């Protein structure tokens, strides 16, 4: 039994070393003239004496891999017609869609290695969210029927895909319990609500946040809440300021 255990252990160890690091996560935002471009992830040292190089794709929630491109010596074979060569050993997709979300694997075989070296990237294709107006606005609203007071953040024309989440944060920076309805993120305020500055933004965990990073100032809003005293009701402190409470 001892003579069998040692080879099994060595084989398992070798296979683990053949996988390069942990899966990397990337976001690709859909838009005109925005192809997916996968760079060769391997170092110059690893690329010495290349025999074969492959790009594979496994769709999200699928167990089946598809071969996209293969490089053997000086020959490039396009196995999926949607893809083409990018630089020397990369891969490019000119017209990506949401179904192209998944795991992409580069596999390298060289004369100096006994097994393939693999590197994976998890690519999330995102249809970016859009605003209904120029910027997010956070304001307080009072129901004329129930007297219920809420903070509302919006409005979104669409949440994109995967849908982004808006979050409302209290004066201490903690997340408030809220729901999304018809373009607005809504949090009901209690009677003993604290005075101070409340904030609204796209959740950090939303992949679509990376698609609006260059417009971040338009995707964040603040509201300075003051308890009503002689008609004072708080102030919206976005670039466009509003001081009224809306009644519905």
XYZ file of N, CA and C in Angstrom, residues 21-122:
306
model
N -2.199 30.569 -10.204
C -2.911 31.504 -9.350
C -4.397 31.243 -9.246
N -5.128 32.210 -8.644
C -6.570 32.114 -8.491
C -7.257 32.745 -9.701
N -8.529 32.415 -9.869
C -9.296 32.990 -10.970
C -9.338 34.511 -10.846
N -9.123 35.182 -11.953
C -9.201 36.629 -12.000
C -10.590 37.027 -12.476
N -11.098 38.153 -11.969
C -12.422 38.628 -12.353
C -12.284 39.939 -13.112
N -12.910 40.016 -14.273
C -12.897 41.230 -15.071
C -14.317 41.569 -15.509
N -14.569 42.862 -15.674
C -15.866 43.339 -16.159
C -15.665 43.976 -17.527
N -16.525 43.607 -18.473
C -16.505 44.233 -19.798
C -17.837 44.941 -20.012
N -17.781 46.241 -20.286
C -18.988 47.044 -20.460
C -19.361 47.107 -21.941
N -20.590 46.727 -22.242
C -21.053 46.759 -23.626
C -21.160 48.194 -24.134
N -20.870 48.372 -25.408
C -20.968 49.685 -26.022
C -20.389 49.645 -27.422
N -20.604 50.715 -28.207
C -20.077 50.754 -29.576
C -18.555 50.648 -29.591
N -18.049 49.842 -30.500
C -16.599 49.694 -30.678
C -15.886 49.305 -29.385
N -16.479 48.360 -28.671
C -15.869 47.866 -27.436
C -15.721 46.349 -27.507
N -14.699 45.873 -28.217
C -14.499 44.427 -28.302
C -13.925 43.864 -27.008
N -14.158 42.591 -26.775
C -13.475 41.877 -25.698
C -12.084 41.517 -26.201
N -11.074 41.869 -25.434
C -9.694 41.559 -25.807
C -9.006 40.853 -24.649
N -8.667 39.600 -24.859
C -8.019 38.789 -23.840
C -6.523 38.741 -24.115
N -5.750 39.253 -23.168
C -4.297 39.273 -23.308
C -3.702 37.913 -22.957
N -2.547 37.648 -23.512
C -1.782 36.470 -23.120
C -1.344 36.639 -21.662
N -1.789 35.758 -20.743
C -1.492 35.945 -19.319
C -0.138 35.397 -18.876
N 0.581 34.745 -19.772
C 1.804 34.057 -19.368
C 3.036 34.943 -19.546
N 4.040 34.698 -18.707
C 5.276 35.475 -18.741
C 6.155 35.045 -19.914
N 7.154 35.873 -20.216
C 8.088 35.540 -21.294
C 8.814 34.234 -20.997
N 9.130 34.012 -19.728
C 9.821 32.784 -19.346
C 8.945 31.566 -19.612
N 7.654 31.673 -19.284
C 6.734 30.559 -19.517
C 6.496 30.318 -21.004
N 6.648 31.368 -21.812
C 6.343 31.265 -23.240
C 7.506 30.725 -24.071
N 8.600 30.363 -23.427
C 9.727 29.797 -24.178
C 9.371 28.419 -24.721
N 9.749 28.163 -25.951
C 9.561 26.850 -26.581
C 8.089 26.419 -26.615
N 7.216 27.325 -27.081
C 5.785 27.021 -27.159
C 5.523 25.944 -28.211
N 4.752 24.948 -27.814
C 4.315 23.908 -28.742
C 2.871 24.155 -29.167
N 2.018 24.459 -28.188
C 0.595 24.704 -28.473
C 0.026 25.660 -27.436
N -0.982 26.413 -27.861
C -1.617 27.417 -27.002
C -3.096 27.439 -27.371
N -3.966 27.364 -26.353
C -5.407 27.272 -26.613
C -6.168 28.282 -25.756
N -7.277 28.768 -26.306
C -8.246 29.564 -25.550
C -9.566 28.791 -25.483
N -10.067 28.603 -24.250
C -11.331 27.904 -24.027
C -12.331 28.842 -23.357
N -13.613 28.532 -23.514
C -14.687 29.312 -22.878
C -15.711 28.370 -22.271
N -16.047 28.645 -21.004
C -17.107 27.906 -20.324
C -18.165 28.905 -19.882
N -19.374 28.874 -20.492
C -20.425 29.830 -20.129
C -20.782 29.752 -18.648
N -21.318 30.845 -18.156
C -21.759 30.892 -16.765
C -22.777 29.786 -16.495
N -22.599 29.101 -15.371
C -23.483 28.020 -14.921
C -23.510 26.849 -15.905
N -22.435 26.666 -16.643
C -22.320 25.530 -17.557
C -21.096 24.709 -17.175
N -21.129 23.428 -17.484
C -20.004 22.545 -17.214
C -19.213 22.232 -18.478
N -19.701 22.700 -19.619
C -19.083 22.361 -20.901
C -18.183 23.492 -21.384
N -16.966 23.133 -21.785
C -16.020 24.089 -22.333
C -16.037 24.055 -23.855
N -15.809 25.218 -24.451
C -15.744 25.333 -25.910
C -14.377 25.871 -26.305
N -13.779 25.292 -27.333
C -12.500 25.771 -27.844
C -12.740 26.969 -28.761
N -12.046 28.079 -28.487
C -12.210 29.295 -29.278
C -11.119 29.449 -30.330
N -9.880 29.361 -29.882
C -8.729 29.547 -30.762
C -7.640 28.556 -30.385
N -6.837 28.181 -31.346
C -5.688 27.325 -31.050
C -4.482 27.784 -31.856
N -3.350 27.825 -31.186
C -2.083 28.182 -31.812
C -1.167 26.966 -31.735
N -0.747 26.448 -32.853
C 0.193 25.331 -32.880
C 1.364 25.710 -33.771
N 2.524 25.886 -33.113
C 3.719 26.360 -33.804
C 3.392 27.679 -34.515
N 3.373 27.735 -35.818
C 3.110 28.998 -36.530
C 1.703 29.069 -37.107
N 0.861 28.113 -36.760
C -0.492 28.058 -37.319
C -1.525 28.514 -36.295
N -2.435 29.387 -36.736
C -3.545 29.837 -35.892
C -4.831 29.258 -36.460
N -5.580 28.554 -35.630
C -6.853 27.970 -36.051
C -7.986 28.630 -35.286
N -8.952 29.181 -36.017
C -10.128 29.794 -35.393
C -11.203 28.723 -35.282
N -11.454 28.263 -34.060
C -12.435 27.199 -33.846
C -13.844 27.746 -33.662
N -13.964 29.004 -33.224
C -15.254 29.683 -33.122
C -15.184 30.925 -34.007
N -16.006 31.024 -35.062
C -15.891 32.116 -36.038
C -16.152 33.506 -35.469
N -16.718 33.595 -34.273
C -16.949 34.905 -33.658
C -15.645 35.510 -33.127
N -14.663 34.674 -32.936
C -13.406 35.109 -32.340
C -12.304 35.225 -33.384
N -11.269 36.022 -33.036
C -10.106 36.152 -33.908
C -8.863 36.395 -33.056
N -7.728 36.301 -33.717
C -6.455 36.484 -33.027
C -6.301 37.922 -32.557
N -5.754 38.087 -31.341
C -5.452 39.409 -30.796
C -3.980 39.420 -30.389
N -3.225 40.334 -30.984
C -1.778 40.368 -30.781
C -1.202 38.997 -31.129
N -0.210 38.516 -30.335
C 0.448 37.273 -30.738
C -0.278 36.029 -30.248
N -0.721 36.035 -28.986
C -1.383 34.846 -28.448
C -2.694 35.178 -27.737
N -3.244 36.349 -28.003
C -4.493 36.731 -27.371
C -5.705 36.337 -28.196
N -6.885 36.754 -27.715
C -8.141 36.451 -28.406
C -9.039 37.679 -28.355
N -9.773 37.937 -29.440
C -10.633 39.116 -29.521
C -12.015 38.743 -30.035
N -13.032 39.351 -29.393
C -14.429 39.190 -29.796
C -14.986 40.574 -30.083
N -15.355 40.843 -31.337
C -15.759 42.193 -31.736
C -17.167 42.571 -31.299
N -18.077 41.617 -31.234
C -19.469 41.934 -30.903
C -19.956 41.082 -29.732
N -19.471 41.376 -28.524
C -19.878 40.573 -27.362
C -21.322 40.833 -26.971
N -21.922 39.879 -26.276
C -23.256 40.051 -25.710
C -23.273 39.419 -24.322
N -24.398 39.511 -23.644
C -24.495 39.039 -22.267
C -24.211 37.552 -22.136
N -24.474 36.791 -23.194
C -24.234 35.345 -23.148
C -22.751 34.981 -23.154
N -21.894 35.973 -23.361
C -20.455 35.711 -23.359
C -19.848 35.807 -21.961
N -20.686 36.010 -20.958
C -20.220 35.957 -19.570
C -19.831 34.527 -19.223
N -18.693 34.373 -18.586
C -18.257 33.033 -18.201
C -16.779 32.998 -17.884
N -16.215 31.794 -17.881
C -14.806 31.590 -17.552
C -14.004 31.328 -18.820
N -12.959 32.100 -19.012
C -12.065 31.938 -20.154
C -10.737 31.364 -19.657
N -10.268 30.344 -20.351
C -9.050 29.649 -19.918
C -8.016 29.631 -21.033
N -6.837 30.105 -20.701
C -5.695 30.002 -21.607
C -4.878 28.790 -21.176
N -4.545 27.941 -22.127
C -3.806 26.712 -21.833
C -2.546 26.665 -22.690
N -1.406 26.477 -22.033
C -0.111 26.559 -22.700
C 0.656 25.244 -22.578
N 1.173 24.766 -23.691
C 2.039 23.588 -23.707
C 3.392 23.985 -24.289
N 4.467 23.659 -23.588
C 5.816 23.963 -24.064
C 6.682 22.709 -24.011
N 7.840 22.793 -24.622
C 8.761 21.659 -24.618
C 9.325 21.388 -23.231
N 9.323 22.416 -22.375
C 9.942 22.280 -21.056
C 8.975 21.864 -19.955
N 7.689 21.706 -20.284
C 6.710 21.296 -19.266
C 6.083 19.969 -19.644
N 5.793 19.171 -18.626
C 5.202 17.863 -18.874
C 3.680 17.918 -18.973
N 3.097 19.008 -18.539
C 1.642 19.153 -18.592
C 1.302 20.593 -18.947
N 0.065 20.836 -19.301
C -0.354 22.186 -19.678
C -0.328 23.119 -18.473
N 0.019 24.376 -18.738
C -0.098 25.433 -17.736
C -1.367 26.208 -18.073
N -2.211 26.438 -17.069
C -3.510 27.071 -17.312
C -3.658 28.365 -16.528
N -4.339 29.320 -17.120
C -4.678 30.567 -16.453
C -6.119 30.915 -16.806
N -6.930 31.222 -15.793
C -8.352 31.481 -16.015
C -8.733 32.909 -15.635
N -9.709 33.444 -16.339
C -10.285 34.734 -16.005
C -11.804 34.611 -16.090
N -12.485 35.109 -15.068
C -13.949 35.158 -15.074
C -14.358 36.510 -15.655
